Coordinates of C-alpha atoms in Angstrom, one line a residue:
M1 CA 30.5 47.8 -15.8
Y2 CA 31.4 47.7 -19.6
N3 CA 35.0 46.3 -20.5
V4 CA 37.3 48.2 -22.7
L5 CA 40.0 47.3 -24.7
I6 CA 42.5 50.1 -26.3
A7 CA 44.8 49.2 -28.9
D8 CA 47.1 51.9 -29.6
D9 CA 51.2 51.0 -30.6
E10 CA 52.4 54.9 -28.5
I11 CA 51.9 53.9 -24.7
E12 CA 51.5 57.7 -24.0
V13 CA 48.4 57.7 -26.3
R14 CA 46.7 54.7 -24.2
E15 CA 47.8 56.6 -20.5
G16 CA 46.6 59.6 -22.0
L17 CA 42.6 58.0 -23.2
K18 CA 42.7 56.2 -19.5
L19 CA 43.2 60.1 -17.8
K20 CA 41.1 62.0 -20.1
V21 CA 37.6 60.8 -18.7
D22 CA 36.3 59.3 -15.7
W23 CA 35.9 56.1 -16.7
E24 CA 34.2 54.4 -13.5
G25 CA 32.2 57.1 -13.2
M26 CA 30.5 56.4 -16.6
G27 CA 30.2 52.9 -16.4
F28 CA 33.4 51.4 -17.8
A29 CA 36.6 49.5 -17.0
I30 CA 39.8 49.6 -18.9
S31 CA 40.2 45.6 -18.8
G32 CA 43.2 45.4 -21.7
E33 CA 45.8 47.2 -23.7
A34 CA 47.7 46.1 -26.5
A35 CA 50.2 47.7 -28.8
N36 CA 49.4 46.1 -32.0
G37 CA 45.9 44.8 -33.9
L38 CA 47.9 41.3 -33.1
E39 CA 47.7 41.5 -29.6
A40 CA 44.2 43.0 -29.5
E41 CA 43.3 39.9 -31.4
E42 CA 44.6 37.6 -28.8
L43 CA 42.8 39.7 -26.1
L44 CA 39.7 39.6 -27.7
K45 CA 40.1 35.6 -28.1
S46 CA 40.1 35.0 -24.4
H47 CA 38.5 37.7 -23.2
S48 CA 34.5 39.6 -23.6
Y49 CA 35.1 43.0 -24.5
D50 CA 31.8 45.7 -24.8
L51 CA 34.6 49.4 -26.2
L52 CA 37.3 48.3 -28.7
I53 CA 39.2 52.1 -29.1
T54 CA 42.0 51.5 -31.4
D55 CA 44.3 53.3 -33.7
M56 CA 44.1 52.4 -37.3
N57 CA 47.9 52.9 -37.9
M58 CA 50.0 50.4 -36.0
P59 CA 52.6 47.6 -36.9
V60 CA 52.8 44.1 -36.9
M61 CA 48.6 44.3 -37.5
D62 CA 46.9 47.8 -38.4
G63 CA 43.5 49.0 -37.4
V64 CA 41.9 48.3 -40.9
Q65 CA 43.1 44.7 -40.5
L66 CA 42.2 44.4 -37.0
L67 CA 38.8 45.5 -37.5
D68 CA 38.3 43.2 -40.6
I69 CA 38.8 40.0 -37.4
C70 CA 37.3 41.9 -34.7
R71 CA 33.5 41.2 -35.0
S72 CA 34.4 37.8 -35.9
Y73 CA 34.7 37.1 -32.5
N74 CA 32.5 39.7 -30.9
P75 CA 29.6 40.8 -33.5
S76 CA 28.2 43.0 -30.8
I77 CA 31.4 45.1 -29.9
Q78 CA 31.2 48.9 -30.1
I79 CA 34.5 50.5 -31.4
I80 CA 35.6 53.6 -31.5
I81 CA 38.8 54.7 -34.4
I82 CA 41.3 56.9 -33.6
T83 CA 43.2 58.1 -35.9
G84 CA 45.6 61.2 -37.7
Y85 CA 44.3 63.7 -40.2
E86 CA 46.5 62.5 -42.6
D87 CA 45.2 59.0 -42.4
F88 CA 41.5 60.1 -42.6
Q89 CA 40.9 57.2 -45.1
Y90 CA 41.7 54.9 -42.5
A91 CA 38.7 56.1 -40.3
R92 CA 36.5 56.0 -43.6
A93 CA 37.5 52.4 -43.7
G94 CA 36.7 51.8 -40.1
V95 CA 32.9 53.8 -41.0
R96 CA 32.8 51.1 -43.5
S97 CA 33.7 47.9 -40.5
Q98 CA 30.8 49.7 -38.6
A99 CA 32.3 51.8 -36.3
M100 CA 30.8 53.5 -33.9
D101 CA 32.6 56.7 -33.7
Y102 CA 35.7 57.7 -34.9
L103 CA 38.2 60.9 -33.4
L104 CA 40.7 62.5 -34.7
K105 CA 44.5 62.9 -32.8
P106 CA 45.0 64.8 -30.8
V107 CA 42.0 63.2 -28.6
T108 CA 40.5 66.0 -26.8
R109 CA 38.8 65.6 -23.5
D110 CA 35.1 66.4 -24.9
D111 CA 35.5 64.8 -28.1
L112 CA 36.5 61.3 -26.2
K113 CA 33.7 62.0 -23.7
S114 CA 31.0 62.8 -26.0
A115 CA 32.2 59.4 -28.0
V116 CA 31.7 57.4 -25.0
N117 CA 28.9 58.2 -23.4
K118 CA 27.1 57.9 -27.2
I119 CA 28.6 54.2 -27.0
K120 CA 26.9 54.0 -23.3
Q121 CA 23.7 54.6 -24.7
E122 CA 24.2 52.0 -27.0
L123 CA 25.3 49.5 -24.7
D124 CA 22.2 50.1 -22.5
K125 CA 20.0 49.9 -25.3
N126 CA 21.1 46.7 -26.4
R127 CA 21.9 45.4 -22.4
K128 CA 18.0 46.1 -22.1
V129 CA 16.8 44.2 -25.1
R130 CA 19.2 40.9 -24.3
D131 CA 17.6 41.6 -20.7
D132 CA 13.9 41.7 -22.1
S133 CA 14.8 38.9 -23.8
E134 CA 16.1 36.4 -21.1
M135 CA 13.6 37.4 -19.2
M136 CA 11.0 36.6 -21.7
Q137 CA 12.3 33.4 -21.9
W138 CA 12.1 32.6 -18.1
R139 CA 9.0 33.1 -18.0
L140 CA 7.9 31.4 -21.2
S141 CA 9.9 28.4 -19.7
Q142 CA 7.9 29.0 -16.3
Y143 CA 4.6 28.8 -17.9
Y144 CA 5.4 26.0 -19.9
K145 CA 7.0 24.0 -17.4
E146 CA 3.7 25.0 -15.1
M147 CA 1.1 24.1 -18.5
K148 CA 3.2 20.3 -18.4
E149 CA 3.0 19.7 -15.2
R150 CA -0.8 20.4 -15.1
F151 CA -1.3 18.2 -18.2
L152 CA 0.7 15.5 -16.5
L153 CA -1.3 15.8 -13.7
D154 CA -4.3 15.5 -15.8
L155 CA -3.4 12.2 -17.4
V156 CA -2.0 10.2 -14.2
H157 CA -5.2 11.7 -12.5
G158 CA -7.3 10.3 -15.1
S159 CA -9.0 13.6 -16.3
R160 CA -11.3 13.1 -19.0
L161 CA -9.8 15.0 -21.4
P162 CA -11.2 15.8 -24.6
P163 CA -9.5 13.2 -27.5
S164 CA -8.7 15.5 -29.8
S165 CA -6.9 17.5 -28.1
L166 CA -4.7 14.6 -26.8
P167 CA -2.0 14.6 -29.8
E168 CA -1.7 18.3 -30.0
R169 CA -1.1 18.3 -26.3
I170 CA 1.8 16.1 -26.4
R171 CA 3.0 17.5 -29.4
L172 CA 3.3 20.9 -27.8
F173 CA 5.3 19.1 -24.6
H174 CA 7.4 16.8 -26.4
L175 CA 5.8 13.8 -25.3
E176 CA 5.8 11.8 -28.7
D177 CA 8.4 9.2 -27.9
W178 CA 6.6 8.7 -24.5
Q179 CA 3.2 8.3 -24.9
D180 CA 4.1 4.8 -26.8
G181 CA 7.0 3.6 -24.9
R182 CA 7.5 1.5 -21.6
V183 CA 8.0 3.6 -18.4
C184 CA 7.9 3.7 -15.0
F185 CA 6.8 6.1 -12.4
I186 CA 8.9 6.9 -9.4
T187 CA 7.1 8.6 -6.3
A188 CA 9.7 10.2 -3.7
G189 CA 9.6 12.1 -0.7
M190 CA 11.5 13.3 2.7
R191 CA 11.7 9.4 5.1
E192 CA 10.0 11.4 8.4
S193 CA 11.8 9.1 10.2
G194 CA 15.2 10.7 8.9
M195 CA 14.3 13.8 9.9
Q196 CA 16.5 13.8 12.8
K197 CA 18.9 13.8 10.1
A198 CA 18.3 17.2 9.1
P199 CA 20.2 20.7 10.1
Q200 CA 19.5 21.7 13.7
G201 CA 16.8 24.6 13.5
R202 CA 15.6 23.3 10.6
A203 CA 11.6 22.4 9.6
P204 CA 10.8 19.4 7.6
E205 CA 8.2 22.4 5.3
Q206 CA 11.7 24.3 5.1
L207 CA 13.4 21.6 3.2
R208 CA 10.7 21.4 1.1
L209 CA 11.8 23.6 -1.3
P210 CA 15.4 22.4 -1.3
F211 CA 14.4 18.9 -1.8
E212 CA 12.1 20.1 -5.0
L213 CA 14.9 22.0 -6.4
V214 CA 17.2 18.8 -5.9
C215 CA 14.5 16.8 -8.0
H216 CA 14.4 19.2 -10.6
E217 CA 18.0 19.2 -10.9
I218 CA 18.4 15.4 -11.3
A219 CA 15.6 15.6 -13.3
E220 CA 17.3 17.4 -15.6
S221 CA 20.6 15.6 -15.5
Y222 CA 18.8 12.8 -17.6
P223 CA 17.9 14.7 -20.7
G224 CA 14.9 13.0 -23.0
G225 CA 15.1 9.9 -19.8
V226 CA 13.0 11.7 -17.1
Q227 CA 9.5 13.9 -16.7
V228 CA 8.7 15.6 -13.3
F229 CA 6.2 16.9 -11.6
H230 CA 4.1 17.2 -8.3
D231 CA 0.8 17.6 -7.1
A232 CA 0.3 21.1 -4.6
A233 CA -2.5 18.5 -2.4
H234 CA 0.8 16.9 -1.3
P235 CA 4.0 19.1 -0.8
G236 CA 7.1 17.5 -0.4
I237 CA 6.0 14.5 -2.4
M238 CA 7.6 14.5 -6.1
Q239 CA 6.6 12.5 -9.1
F240 CA 8.4 11.1 -11.7
I241 CA 8.0 9.5 -15.0
T242 CA 11.4 7.7 -16.1
L243 CA 12.2 5.4 -19.6
D244 CA 11.9 1.9 -18.1
G245 CA 15.3 0.6 -17.5
I246 CA 17.2 3.9 -16.0
Q247 CA 14.7 4.2 -12.8
H248 CA 16.8 2.1 -10.0
E249 CA 20.0 4.1 -11.3
F250 CA 17.6 7.3 -11.1
A251 CA 16.0 6.2 -7.6
D252 CA 19.7 5.5 -6.3
K253 CA 21.2 9.2 -7.5
L254 CA 18.4 10.5 -6.2
A255 CA 18.7 9.1 -2.6
A256 CA 22.1 9.7 -2.3
Q257 CA 22.3 13.0 -3.4
A258 CA 19.6 14.4 -1.4
S259 CA 21.4 12.7 1.8
S260 CA 24.4 14.5 0.5
Y261 CA 22.9 17.9 0.2
L262 CA 20.6 18.4 2.5
T263 CA 21.2 15.5 4.8
I264 CA 18.4 14.0 5.3
E265 CA 16.9 10.2 3.9
V266 CA 14.3 10.1 0.9
Q267 CA 11.6 7.4 0.7
V268 CA 11.0 6.5 -2.7
G269 CA 8.5 4.2 -4.5
L270 CA 9.1 2.5 -7.9
G271 CA 5.9 1.2 -9.7
L272 CA 5.2 -1.4 -12.3
P273 CA 6.4 -0.6 -15.2
V274 CA 3.3 0.1 -17.4
L275 CA 3.1 0.6 -21.6
G276 CA 0.9 3.0 -23.6
I277 CA -0.1 6.8 -22.1
E278 CA -3.4 5.6 -21.3
R279 CA -1.8 2.8 -18.7
W280 CA 0.1 6.1 -17.1
K281 CA -2.9 6.5 -14.5
E282 CA -2.0 2.6 -13.3
G283 CA 1.8 3.1 -12.8
Y284 CA 1.1 6.6 -11.2
I285 CA -1.0 4.8 -8.7
H286 CA 1.3 1.9 -8.2
S287 CA 4.1 4.3 -7.0
L288 CA 2.2 5.9 -4.7
L289 CA 1.1 2.5 -3.3
A290 CA 4.9 1.5 -2.9
W291 CA 5.7 5.1 -1.7
N292 CA 3.4 3.8 1.0
L293 CA 4.5 0.3 1.3
A294 CA 8.0 1.7 2.3
G295 CA 6.9 3.5 4.8
R296 CA 4.6 0.9 6.7
Q297 CA 7.4 -1.3 6.8
N298 CA 9.8 1.4 7.7
G299 CA 12.6 -0.7 6.2
P300 CA 14.2 -0.3 2.9
D301 CA 13.5 2.8 1.1
R302 CA 11.9 1.1 -1.9
A303 CA 9.3 -1.3 -2.0
P304 CA 8.1 -3.4 -4.6
V305 CA 4.9 -3.6 -6.2
T306 CA 3.7 -7.4 -6.8
D307 CA 0.1 -6.6 -7.3
Q308 CA -0.6 -6.1 -11.0
S309 CA -4.9 -6.3 -9.9
P310 CA -6.6 -4.1 -11.6
L311 CA -7.3 -0.6 -10.5
L312 CA -11.2 0.7 -9.2
S313 CA -13.3 0.7 -12.2
E314 CA -13.8 4.2 -13.5
E315 CA -17.5 3.4 -13.2
T316 CA -17.1 2.7 -9.2
S317 CA -14.4 5.9 -9.3
R318 CA -17.4 8.2 -10.7
A319 CA -20.1 7.0 -8.5
L320 CA -18.3 7.2 -5.2
H321 CA -17.3 11.0 -6.5
R322 CA -21.4 11.7 -7.4
C323 CA -22.1 10.2 -4.0
L324 CA -19.9 12.7 -2.1
I325 CA -20.8 16.1 -4.2
R326 CA -24.7 14.9 -3.5
G327 CA -23.8 14.2 0.3
E328 CA -25.1 10.2 -0.1
L329 CA -23.3 9.3 2.8
E330 CA -25.1 5.9 3.4
S331 CA -24.4 5.2 -0.5
F332 CA -20.6 5.8 -0.3
R333 CA -20.7 3.8 2.6
S334 CA -21.9 0.8 1.2
M335 CA -19.8 0.9 -2.0
I336 CA -16.6 1.6 -0.2
R337 CA -17.4 -1.2 2.8
R338 CA -17.7 -3.7 -0.3
E339 CA -14.7 -2.2 -1.8
L340 CA -12.6 -2.6 1.5
R341 CA -13.5 -5.9 2.2
E342 CA -13.4 -7.5 -0.6
A343 CA -9.8 -6.2 -1.0
F344 CA -8.7 -7.3 2.8
R345 CA -9.6 -10.6 1.8
L346 CA -7.3 -10.5 -0.9
S347 CA -4.4 -9.4 0.7
P348 CA -3.5 -6.8 2.9
S349 CA -1.6 -4.9 0.7
R350 CA -4.7 -5.1 -1.8
L351 CA -6.5 -3.1 1.6
V352 CA -3.9 -0.2 1.3
R353 CA -4.2 0.4 -2.6
S354 CA -8.0 0.5 -2.7
L355 CA -8.2 2.5 0.4
F356 CA -5.7 4.7 -1.3
Q357 CA -7.4 5.3 -4.3
I358 CA -10.6 6.0 -2.5
T359 CA -8.5 8.9 -0.7
L360 CA -7.6 10.3 -4.1
I361 CA -10.8 10.2 -5.5
M362 CA -12.1 12.2 -2.2
E363 CA -9.2 14.5 -2.5
S364 CA -10.1 15.6 -6.2
T365 CA -13.7 15.9 -5.0
A366 CA -12.5 18.5 -1.8
V367 CA -10.1 20.5 -4.3
D368 CA -13.1 21.0 -6.6
Y369 CA -15.7 21.9 -4.0
I370 CA -13.9 23.4 -0.7
R371 CA -10.9 25.3 -2.1
H372 CA -12.5 28.5 -2.4
S373 CA -14.8 28.7 0.8
Q374 CA -11.6 27.3 2.7
G375 CA -8.6 29.5 1.0
G376 CA -6.6 27.1 0.7
E377 CA -6.2 22.9 0.2
P378 CA -7.8 20.3 2.1
L379 CA -5.4 19.2 4.5
W380 CA -7.8 16.9 5.9
I381 CA -6.5 14.3 3.5
S382 CA -3.3 12.9 3.2
P383 CA -2.0 9.9 1.5
E384 CA 0.7 8.9 4.5
W385 CA -2.6 8.3 6.9
V386 CA -2.9 5.2 5.4
L387 CA 0.2 3.9 7.0
W388 CA -1.9 3.4 9.9
L389 CA -4.5 1.4 8.8
E390 CA -5.3 -2.5 9.6
T391 CA -8.3 -3.4 9.2
P392 CA -11.4 -2.7 6.4
E393 CA -13.3 -1.2 9.4
Q394 CA -10.7 1.2 10.5
A395 CA -10.4 2.0 7.1
E396 CA -14.0 3.1 6.5
R397 CA -14.4 4.8 9.8
L398 CA -11.8 7.0 8.8
L399 CA -13.2 7.2 5.3
M400 CA -16.7 8.1 6.8
Q401 CA -15.2 10.6 9.0
W402 CA -13.6 12.6 6.1
A403 CA -16.8 12.3 4.0
Q404 CA -18.8 13.5 6.8
D405 CA -16.1 16.5 7.0
F406 CA -16.5 17.2 3.1
V407 CA -20.3 17.5 3.7
D408 CA -20.2 19.6 6.6
Q409 CA -17.6 22.0 4.9
H410 CA -19.7 22.2 1.9
Q411 CA -22.7 22.4 3.7
E412 CA -21.4 25.6 5.7
S413 CA -19.7 27.5 2.4
G414 CA -23.1 28.7 1.9
D415 CA -25.5 28.6 -1.3
R416 CA -24.4 25.1 -3.1
G417 CA -24.5 26.6 -6.7
A418 CA -22.7 29.6 -6.0
T419 CA -20.0 26.9 -4.7
L420 CA -20.4 24.8 -7.8
I421 CA -20.0 27.7 -10.6
E422 CA -17.1 28.9 -8.5
S423 CA -15.2 25.4 -8.9
A424 CA -16.1 25.4 -12.4
K425 CA -14.4 29.0 -12.9
R426 CA -11.5 27.8 -11.4
Y427 CA -11.3 24.8 -13.8
I428 CA -12.1 26.9 -16.4
E429 CA -9.0 29.0 -15.1
E430 CA -6.8 26.0 -14.6
N431 CA -7.8 24.2 -18.1
Y432 CA -8.3 27.0 -21.0
M433 CA -5.6 25.9 -22.8
Q434 CA -7.5 22.6 -23.6
E435 CA -10.2 22.0 -25.0
L436 CA -13.4 22.7 -23.5
S437 CA -16.9 22.2 -23.7
L438 CA -20.3 22.7 -21.9
T439 CA -21.2 18.9 -22.2
S440 CA -17.7 17.7 -20.9
L441 CA -17.9 20.6 -17.6
A442 CA -21.5 19.5 -17.0
E443 CA -20.5 15.9 -16.9
H444 CA -17.7 16.6 -14.8
Y445 CA -19.8 17.9 -11.9
N446 CA -22.8 15.1 -12.7
Y447 CA -25.1 17.3 -14.1
H448 CA -27.2 17.3 -17.4
P449 CA -25.6 20.3 -20.0
T450 CA -29.3 22.2 -20.5
Y451 CA -29.5 22.7 -16.6
F452 CA -25.9 23.4 -15.6
S453 CA -25.4 25.7 -19.0
E454 CA -28.8 27.4 -17.0
M455 CA -26.7 27.5 -13.7
F456 CA -23.3 29.0 -14.9
K457 CA -25.1 31.8 -16.7
E458 CA -26.9 32.8 -13.4
G459 CA -24.3 32.6 -11.2
A460 CA -21.2 33.6 -13.6
G461 CA -23.2 36.7 -15.8
V462 CA -22.2 35.4 -18.8
S463 CA -22.5 32.0 -20.9
F464 CA -20.1 29.4 -20.5
I465 CA -18.5 29.9 -23.9
Q466 CA -18.4 34.2 -23.0
Y467 CA -16.7 33.1 -20.1
V468 CA -14.5 30.6 -21.7
T469 CA -13.5 32.9 -24.4
E470 CA -13.0 35.9 -21.8
V471 CA -10.3 34.1 -19.8
R472 CA -8.5 32.3 -23.0
M473 CA -8.4 36.2 -23.8
K474 CA -7.0 37.5 -20.7
H475 CA -4.2 35.4 -20.8
A476 CA -3.2 35.9 -24.9
V477 CA -3.1 39.9 -24.2
R478 CA -0.5 38.4 -21.2
L479 CA 1.0 36.8 -24.0
L480 CA 0.9 39.5 -26.6
Q481 CA 2.6 42.3 -23.8
E482 CA 5.1 39.9 -22.3
T483 CA 6.6 38.0 -24.7
R484 CA 7.3 37.7 -28.6
L485 CA 5.4 34.5 -29.5
T486 CA 3.7 34.7 -32.8
V487 CA 0.0 35.0 -33.1
W488 CA -0.4 31.4 -34.1
D489 CA 1.8 29.9 -31.0
I490 CA -0.7 32.2 -28.9
A491 CA -3.7 31.2 -30.7
E492 CA -2.5 27.4 -29.5
L493 CA -1.1 28.0 -26.1
T494 CA -4.6 29.6 -24.8
G495 CA -7.1 27.4 -26.4
F496 CA -8.4 28.7 -29.6
S497 CA -9.4 26.4 -32.3
S498 CA -7.1 28.5 -34.9
P499 CA -5.2 31.7 -35.7
G500 CA -8.1 32.6 -37.7
Y501 CA -10.6 32.5 -35.1
F502 CA -8.2 33.8 -32.3
S503 CA -8.0 36.8 -34.7
S504 CA -11.5 37.5 -35.3
K505 CA -12.5 37.3 -32.0
F506 CA -9.2 39.6 -30.7
K507 CA -10.4 42.4 -33.3
K508 CA -14.6 42.3 -32.0
M509 CA -13.6 42.3 -28.7
F510 CA -10.6 45.2 -29.1
N511 CA -11.1 46.4 -32.2
Q512 CA -8.0 45.9 -33.4
S513 CA -6.1 42.9 -34.6
P514 CA -3.7 41.5 -32.2
S515 CA -0.5 42.7 -34.4
E516 CA -2.1 45.9 -34.2
F517 CA -2.4 45.6 -30.6
R518 CA 1.2 44.4 -29.3
L519 CA 2.4 47.6 -32.0
S520 CA 0.2 50.1 -29.9
Q521 CA 1.6 48.4 -26.4
S522 CA 5.1 48.7 -27.5
E523 CA 5.1 52.4 -28.6
K524 CA 3.0 53.2 -25.3
I525 CA 6.0 51.5 -23.1
E526 CA 7.7 54.0 -25.3
H527 CA 6.0 56.9 -24.7
D528 CA 5.5 56.4 -21.0
D529 CA 9.2 55.4 -20.2
P530 CA 10.8 58.9 -19.3
K531 CA 14.2 57.5 -20.4
K532 CA 13.0 57.3 -24.1

């Protein structure tokens, strides 16, 4: 419903206007009445109106003065002027003040209905523009958040992002003040032992979405101080990056509000503060370890991490990954046995940390190779499982069982080359906004670039470069259709090296420029819309 304000010094005229048309049936509500311009001004200050119907000749403050100040309170308000024939000059003044229409007294039913219908069409049009703009902002917000979370995951997982793309991504996601600062990672999840406090009839998985929403809401109460993300492979577990110094306050607030709103206990892992973006992976691993230790102890909600020794080396991580994808289980066994025994010799907590890092490597490999054939996440790996392992022999048996499961599923999925290409295509779909090269992707899958290029073209039917361009162009077309972003912004968001290169590729593919395409789509929508 649209709100209407009637301003006229004669009560009979105001009552007559209310009775001459079916306001409610036309989508309007008479929400305010004023006997002069001063009363109307007070109402305009305190309430929101869509339509003002005003007499031009009123005491105290006439319609001319009212119109002069009306749009300062509500620039988008629609106005209908009512005036006598002898005061027609007032109507002309109203037209200069951008009144939508004017009616001569006595106002007839048909004239009023016609004027109000015209106003209704204009208000509907403006509302649609506003709603479309709000929807566009929401879509962009969701799109932006998803891109940012994916970038944060790449950083903390240690993915080898092209160095040249880092400054651009950091600027795009407003992380300039974070990359060189001292930060602390926090891992938070619903404590299994606290599930008995959950509302009756609510399973833990039903509380995951409310828990995520609470986490985002609390993080937003620390503008500029907290980043939040989560890994879809671990539902019910949320990750935070806080500026060093607020992590304890934030963790306390998270636990208190989760208990208050959802009546659940939260298990929190506080990682060691780290300095510089290159150490984010280390801070992330430490927070995961602290979270697991808190669950293992089943004591305080937070367990401190004191072990600051180096993580598994990048060389070891890559070797484990390579053994898995090649099915070299004995080599894999030899490597993890050496790592687990050395870790246990140092301390039980070091065993947990090493085991946890190995499970993350296996999980990353499984996500790459299993998801397409299984139609979902590899649920057979879960970080919570490390809580029940006490010796390196137990850990080795469990890891080898997982490794065997991976190899078996990999072989059952059919042609290995086809599975590899599907995984590569999904990798491109998830990282098209980043700088992608054939060399980096081949290295990701442990293949020589020339051999990988031939495999990809045979499996995908097009070259690597062509496939990447098509994926980027698909997303660019969606942004051109659904948003008002500039060509420059769209080129940046979809991974093209420059707006000029994007425009030339677009024109070559669609025989028109991005701007011409956007204009043609707008004209098509107007032509196809029966209301136009």
